[in-house]
Amino acid sequence: MPFTSDFKTQLISASDRLFSLLDRFQQVRALVVGDLTVDEFVTGQVERLSREAPVLILRHESTRQVPGGGANAVYNLAALGGQVKAVGLVGKDAQGQALRQIFEAAQIDTTGILVDGDRPTVTKTRISGHARQSVTQQIVRVDRKSDALPPVDLQHQLADYIRQQLDQVDVVVCSDYGDGTLTAPVIQAALEHRLSVVDTQVDLHRYPGATIFTPNLPEAEQAAGYAIATPERLQQAGQDLLQVTQAQYMLITRGEEGMSLFAPKGAEQTIPAFNRTDVFDVTGAGDTVAAALALALALGATPWEGALLGNLAASIVVRQFGTATTTTDELRVALHDLLTAL
């Protein structure tokens, strides 16, 4: 593995601490405020071409619904053992009911999920088909969502609920996919907690003073306003984004290049990628990073320790197709294997 000797030394010296953190993930109480999405997968076998139009006719085989978007962040935290309260909006529809049922089966508190009767539950339906003895392939994706903001009264109801929970949770995670849940009143309430992890695709400046942000490289480039193609540009972007957001830390995830952790006036800390070859689908990997990072920080981990566990968790879920989660048992095995390979 392409690890420097310094990183190997750091990892070995921190190994007992990392295992101890994993053993205590179930103690953490987390509040996740997010754009709740349902990822729906409809699969069928191609029977023939339609006589009505030049399109395939599928015989339906299965429909599967899993948490997506901010709901995937919620689900990742629960899968890793956290005690999770979900905050967000769903529509008055079957998809919203399905998401509640999935969460409740995973022992996730859904009291903070409110119904907006004027907006659908954000749903991304992927329709896939296959012929006999052939690979299933996606044919089309249908998105259901509203571009309108939720009513002001619902925004304030969410903010009020968040404030009621702040002294009962150890960490607040904001999972912003730009679908309208995280409006100014909601963000303000969430950031009143002493420990906030923000994973947002757009407008990092809307979260002033958050503890740590977790943008991926394209998101960091968009926020910085320039391409990040050299180590010098990366260092500049880290410091520029810290200044814009007034955050304590900035963790830029860079795919096969690993992660870079920045603090104001501090040296960049690099965590190499733990899985460069068995990458099948990066969908939702950022949610996994944010979840493991949040749990670790809530237990008193350093940002480097939290980022390392987030990196390790992401290295597991990218081996699976679609939005996926991992568990502390899988993380322990992965950490043991990583240490053994040094």
XYZ file of C-alpha atoms in Angstrom:
342
model
C 0.000 0.000 0.000
C 1.301 3.475 -0.835
C 1.506 4.703 2.750
C 4.327 6.895 3.989
C 6.384 5.727 6.938
C 5.054 8.642 8.988
C 1.458 7.635 8.312
C 2.182 4.010 9.185
C 3.720 5.100 12.481
C 0.733 7.338 13.249
C -1.747 4.597 12.433
C -0.008 1.960 14.526
C 0.290 4.273 17.528
C -3.400 5.201 17.254
C -4.706 1.660 16.691
C -5.791 0.927 20.275
C -7.539 4.284 20.437
C -9.357 3.640 17.139
C -10.625 0.238 18.270
C -11.788 1.823 21.523
C -13.753 4.455 19.610
C -15.468 1.784 17.516
C -16.428 -0.079 20.683
C -18.258 3.030 21.949
C -20.119 4.167 18.823
C -23.387 2.853 20.293
C -23.131 5.382 23.133
C -23.485 8.393 20.836
C -26.772 10.281 20.541
C -26.966 11.989 17.163
C -29.438 14.380 15.578
C -29.418 14.354 11.773
C -31.071 17.215 9.888
C -31.319 16.373 6.231
C -33.003 16.363 2.848
C -34.726 13.014 3.200
C -34.828 11.025 -0.032
C -36.092 7.622 -1.097
C -33.982 5.746 -3.633
C -36.336 3.407 -5.459
C -35.140 0.563 -7.691
C -37.637 -1.001 -10.088
C -36.380 -4.057 -11.996
C -37.938 -6.164 -14.713
C -37.246 -8.518 -17.589
C -37.509 -7.224 -21.133
C -40.331 -9.024 -22.913
C -40.567 -7.213 -26.235
C -40.797 -3.851 -27.966
C -44.054 -2.018 -27.584
C -46.330 -1.690 -30.604
C -47.408 1.713 -29.286
C -43.957 3.310 -29.332
C -40.315 2.286 -29.832
C -39.830 1.444 -26.150
C -39.119 -1.689 -24.144
C -41.851 -3.489 -22.260
C -40.651 -4.840 -18.908
C -42.321 -7.550 -16.873
C -41.975 -6.244 -13.309
C -39.854 -8.395 -11.000
C -39.069 -6.312 -7.940
C -39.285 -2.884 -6.337
C -36.812 -1.962 -3.630
C -36.750 1.244 -1.584
C -33.747 2.399 0.434
C -32.850 5.651 2.210
C -31.065 8.142 -0.040
C -29.740 11.682 0.220
C -29.920 12.934 3.796
C -31.852 9.801 4.741
C -28.766 7.786 3.854
C -26.760 9.813 6.364
C -29.404 8.987 8.987
C -29.311 5.302 8.086
C -25.502 5.174 8.100
C -25.348 6.561 11.622
C -27.855 3.968 12.819
C -26.055 1.127 11.027
C -22.855 2.134 12.815
C -24.643 1.840 16.147
C -25.554 5.439 16.917
C -28.759 6.434 18.697
C -30.291 8.568 15.975
C -33.035 11.170 15.760
C -34.009 12.148 12.223
C -35.189 15.641 11.315
C -36.628 16.533 7.932
C -39.651 16.627 5.661
C -41.583 14.026 3.700
C -44.674 14.297 1.540
C -48.092 12.893 2.262
C -47.403 9.882 0.065
C -46.437 6.221 0.012
C -42.722 7.026 -0.275
C -42.812 9.090 2.910
C -44.592 6.279 4.743
C -42.058 3.764 3.435
C -39.149 5.872 4.673
C -40.657 6.180 8.150
C -41.145 2.403 8.281
C -37.535 1.785 7.237
C -36.298 4.166 9.928
C -38.541 2.777 12.653
C -37.413 -0.770 11.856
C -33.837 0.459 12.418
C -34.868 2.030 15.766
C -34.431 5.575 14.440
C -36.532 8.242 16.174
C -38.827 9.785 13.534
C -40.569 12.348 15.765
C -38.711 15.147 13.991
C -39.900 14.121 10.523
C -42.748 16.427 9.530
C -45.218 16.073 6.659
C -45.421 18.740 3.976
C -48.658 18.090 2.139
C -47.715 20.430 -0.705
C -44.461 18.696 -1.628
C -43.724 15.084 -2.526
C -41.162 13.019 -0.688
C -38.004 13.424 -2.757
C -37.847 10.142 -4.677
C -35.376 8.939 -7.298
C -36.768 5.938 -9.169
C -34.262 3.952 -11.208
C -35.907 1.606 -13.712
C -33.666 -1.227 -14.847
C -34.170 -4.135 -17.174
C -32.484 -7.267 -18.411
C -32.960 -9.920 -21.040
C -32.586 -13.600 -20.214
C -29.099 -14.450 -19.003
C -27.920 -10.851 -19.329
C -26.718 -8.157 -16.980
C -29.333 -5.810 -15.526
C -28.872 -2.241 -16.754
C -30.481 1.028 -15.788
C -32.799 2.354 -18.502
C -34.135 5.595 -17.073
C -34.380 7.525 -13.796
C -37.500 9.396 -12.715
C -37.145 12.100 -10.040
C -40.009 13.401 -7.915
C -39.317 16.619 -6.023
C -40.425 20.220 -5.620
C -38.300 23.293 -6.192
C -40.458 25.344 -3.808
C -39.283 25.980 -0.268
C -41.365 24.488 2.542
C -43.878 26.835 4.203
C -42.402 29.203 6.765
C -44.391 27.622 9.591
C -42.877 24.218 8.815
C -39.401 25.739 8.727
C -39.930 27.127 12.222
C -41.462 23.872 13.478
C -38.290 22.060 12.395
C -36.116 24.722 14.045
C -38.118 24.540 17.280
C -37.836 20.748 17.382
C -34.068 20.934 16.838
C -33.657 23.393 19.717
C -35.687 21.130 21.996
C -33.243 18.289 21.291
C -29.903 20.098 21.526
C -29.198 19.266 25.161
C -30.170 15.619 24.587
C -27.738 14.817 21.755
C -23.959 14.677 21.449
C -23.622 15.806 17.847
C -25.696 17.408 15.083
C -25.194 16.379 11.465
C -26.509 18.529 8.600
C -26.948 16.629 5.329
C -27.848 19.225 2.706
C -28.606 18.001 -0.818
C -30.164 21.298 -1.868
C -33.763 20.048 -1.683
C -35.032 22.795 0.617
C -35.145 21.316 4.127
C -32.141 23.234 5.426
C -33.427 26.789 5.302
C -31.959 29.669 7.319
C -34.042 29.078 10.503
C -33.236 25.353 10.463
C -29.521 25.910 9.914
C -29.361 28.517 12.671
C -30.954 26.119 15.150
C -28.685 23.228 14.158
C -25.511 25.280 14.539
C -26.391 26.196 18.129
C -25.013 22.813 19.174
C -21.357 22.810 20.221
C -20.509 19.994 17.752
C -21.816 20.177 14.191
C -20.782 18.166 11.130
C -21.909 19.696 7.837
C -22.099 17.781 4.563
C -23.548 20.159 1.988
C -23.398 20.076 -1.795
C -23.831 23.838 -2.139
C -23.365 27.146 -0.327
C -20.992 26.282 2.495
C -21.131 29.912 3.646
C -24.724 29.331 4.839
C -23.295 27.367 7.796
C -21.056 29.913 9.543
C -19.057 28.593 12.470
C -19.792 24.874 11.990
C -17.304 22.528 13.629
C -16.298 20.677 10.466
C -17.305 20.475 6.807
C -16.853 17.418 4.575
C -16.972 18.568 0.930
C -15.742 16.331 -1.849
C -13.297 17.753 -4.376
C -15.872 19.068 -6.915
C -17.873 20.676 -4.095
C -14.711 22.273 -2.701
C -13.810 23.621 -6.165
C -17.280 25.082 -6.599
C -17.177 26.715 -3.174
C -13.641 28.058 -3.655
C -14.346 29.302 -7.173
C -11.303 27.745 -8.823
C -9.911 24.378 -9.927
C -7.884 22.386 -7.397
C -5.273 20.691 -9.569
C -2.067 21.099 -7.561
C -1.014 20.611 -3.919
C -0.601 24.376 -3.627
C -4.150 24.999 -4.846
C -5.452 22.347 -2.454
C -3.739 24.034 0.493
C -5.076 27.411 -0.610
C -8.614 26.050 -1.008
C -8.574 24.510 2.445
C -7.615 27.803 4.058
C -9.929 29.879 1.842
C -12.915 27.693 2.729
C -12.081 27.869 6.425
C -12.038 31.645 6.184
C -15.337 31.790 4.266
C -17.140 29.463 6.672
C -15.328 30.347 9.933
C -15.281 26.610 10.594
C -12.881 24.891 12.954
C -11.924 22.227 10.400
C -12.333 21.479 6.700
C -12.109 17.876 5.488
C -11.872 17.656 1.688
C -12.499 14.132 0.408
C -10.597 13.396 -2.793
C -11.557 9.894 -3.922
C -8.548 7.760 -4.801
C -6.270 10.545 -3.504
C -7.635 10.132 0.018
C -8.600 13.033 2.288
C -7.055 16.328 3.315
C -7.803 17.843 6.722
C -7.288 21.563 7.326
C -7.417 23.754 10.423
C -6.943 27.534 10.542
C -3.219 28.318 10.291
C -2.516 24.601 10.712
C -0.603 22.183 8.538
C -2.551 19.991 6.125
C -3.021 16.403 7.313
C -3.403 13.833 4.549
C -5.116 10.473 4.936
C -4.453 8.162 1.987
C -7.201 6.163 0.322
C -7.579 2.698 1.826
C -9.272 1.201 -1.234
C -8.110 2.206 -4.705
C -9.023 -0.881 -6.711
C -12.315 -2.428 -5.521
C -14.444 0.640 -6.193
C -17.799 -0.221 -7.761
C -20.059 2.676 -6.729
C -19.257 5.858 -4.805
C -22.948 6.744 -4.347
C -23.530 7.839 -0.753
C -19.903 7.425 0.317
C -19.877 11.015 1.586
C -22.791 10.194 3.901
C -20.780 7.300 5.305
C -17.765 9.539 5.921
C -19.885 12.122 7.724
C -21.565 9.452 9.866
C -18.389 7.768 11.107
C -16.690 11.138 11.587
C -19.597 12.474 13.645
C -19.712 9.435 15.921
C -15.967 9.563 16.528
C -15.901 13.305 17.254
C -18.807 12.941 19.677
C -16.653 10.492 21.649
C -13.778 12.943 21.867
C -11.740 11.754 18.890
C -9.382 14.161 17.195
C -10.485 15.262 13.714
C -7.655 13.138 12.263
C -8.918 10.041 14.083
C -12.488 10.754 13.010
C -11.466 11.336 9.405
C -9.474 8.118 9.380
C -12.484 6.101 10.556
C -14.671 7.917 8.030
C -12.201 7.051 5.296
C -12.146 3.426 6.397
C -15.961 3.233 6.416
C -16.162 4.738 2.927
C -13.615 2.226 1.650
C -16.103 -0.517 2.561
C -19.319 0.929 1.108
C -17.786 1.794 -2.286
C -17.354 -1.940 -2.830
C -21.143 -2.251 -3.107
C -23.541 -1.034 -5.775
C -26.042 1.677 -4.831
C -26.407 3.491 -1.533
C -24.932 1.254 1.163
C -23.997 1.208 4.832
C -21.419 -0.538 6.967
C -21.219 -1.675 10.580
C -18.738 -1.409 13.430
C -18.001 -5.137 13.095
C -16.993 -4.604 9.460
C -14.932 -1.592 10.478
C -13.074 -3.591 13.109
C -12.216 -6.265 10.547
C -11.148 -3.644 8.002
C -8.972 -1.851 10.564
C -7.364 -5.133 11.636
C -6.660 -6.040 8.002
C -5.226 -2.585 7.339
C -2.864 -2.837 10.298
C -1.843 -6.364 9.322
C -0.937 -5.198 5.813
C 1.390 -2.419 7.003
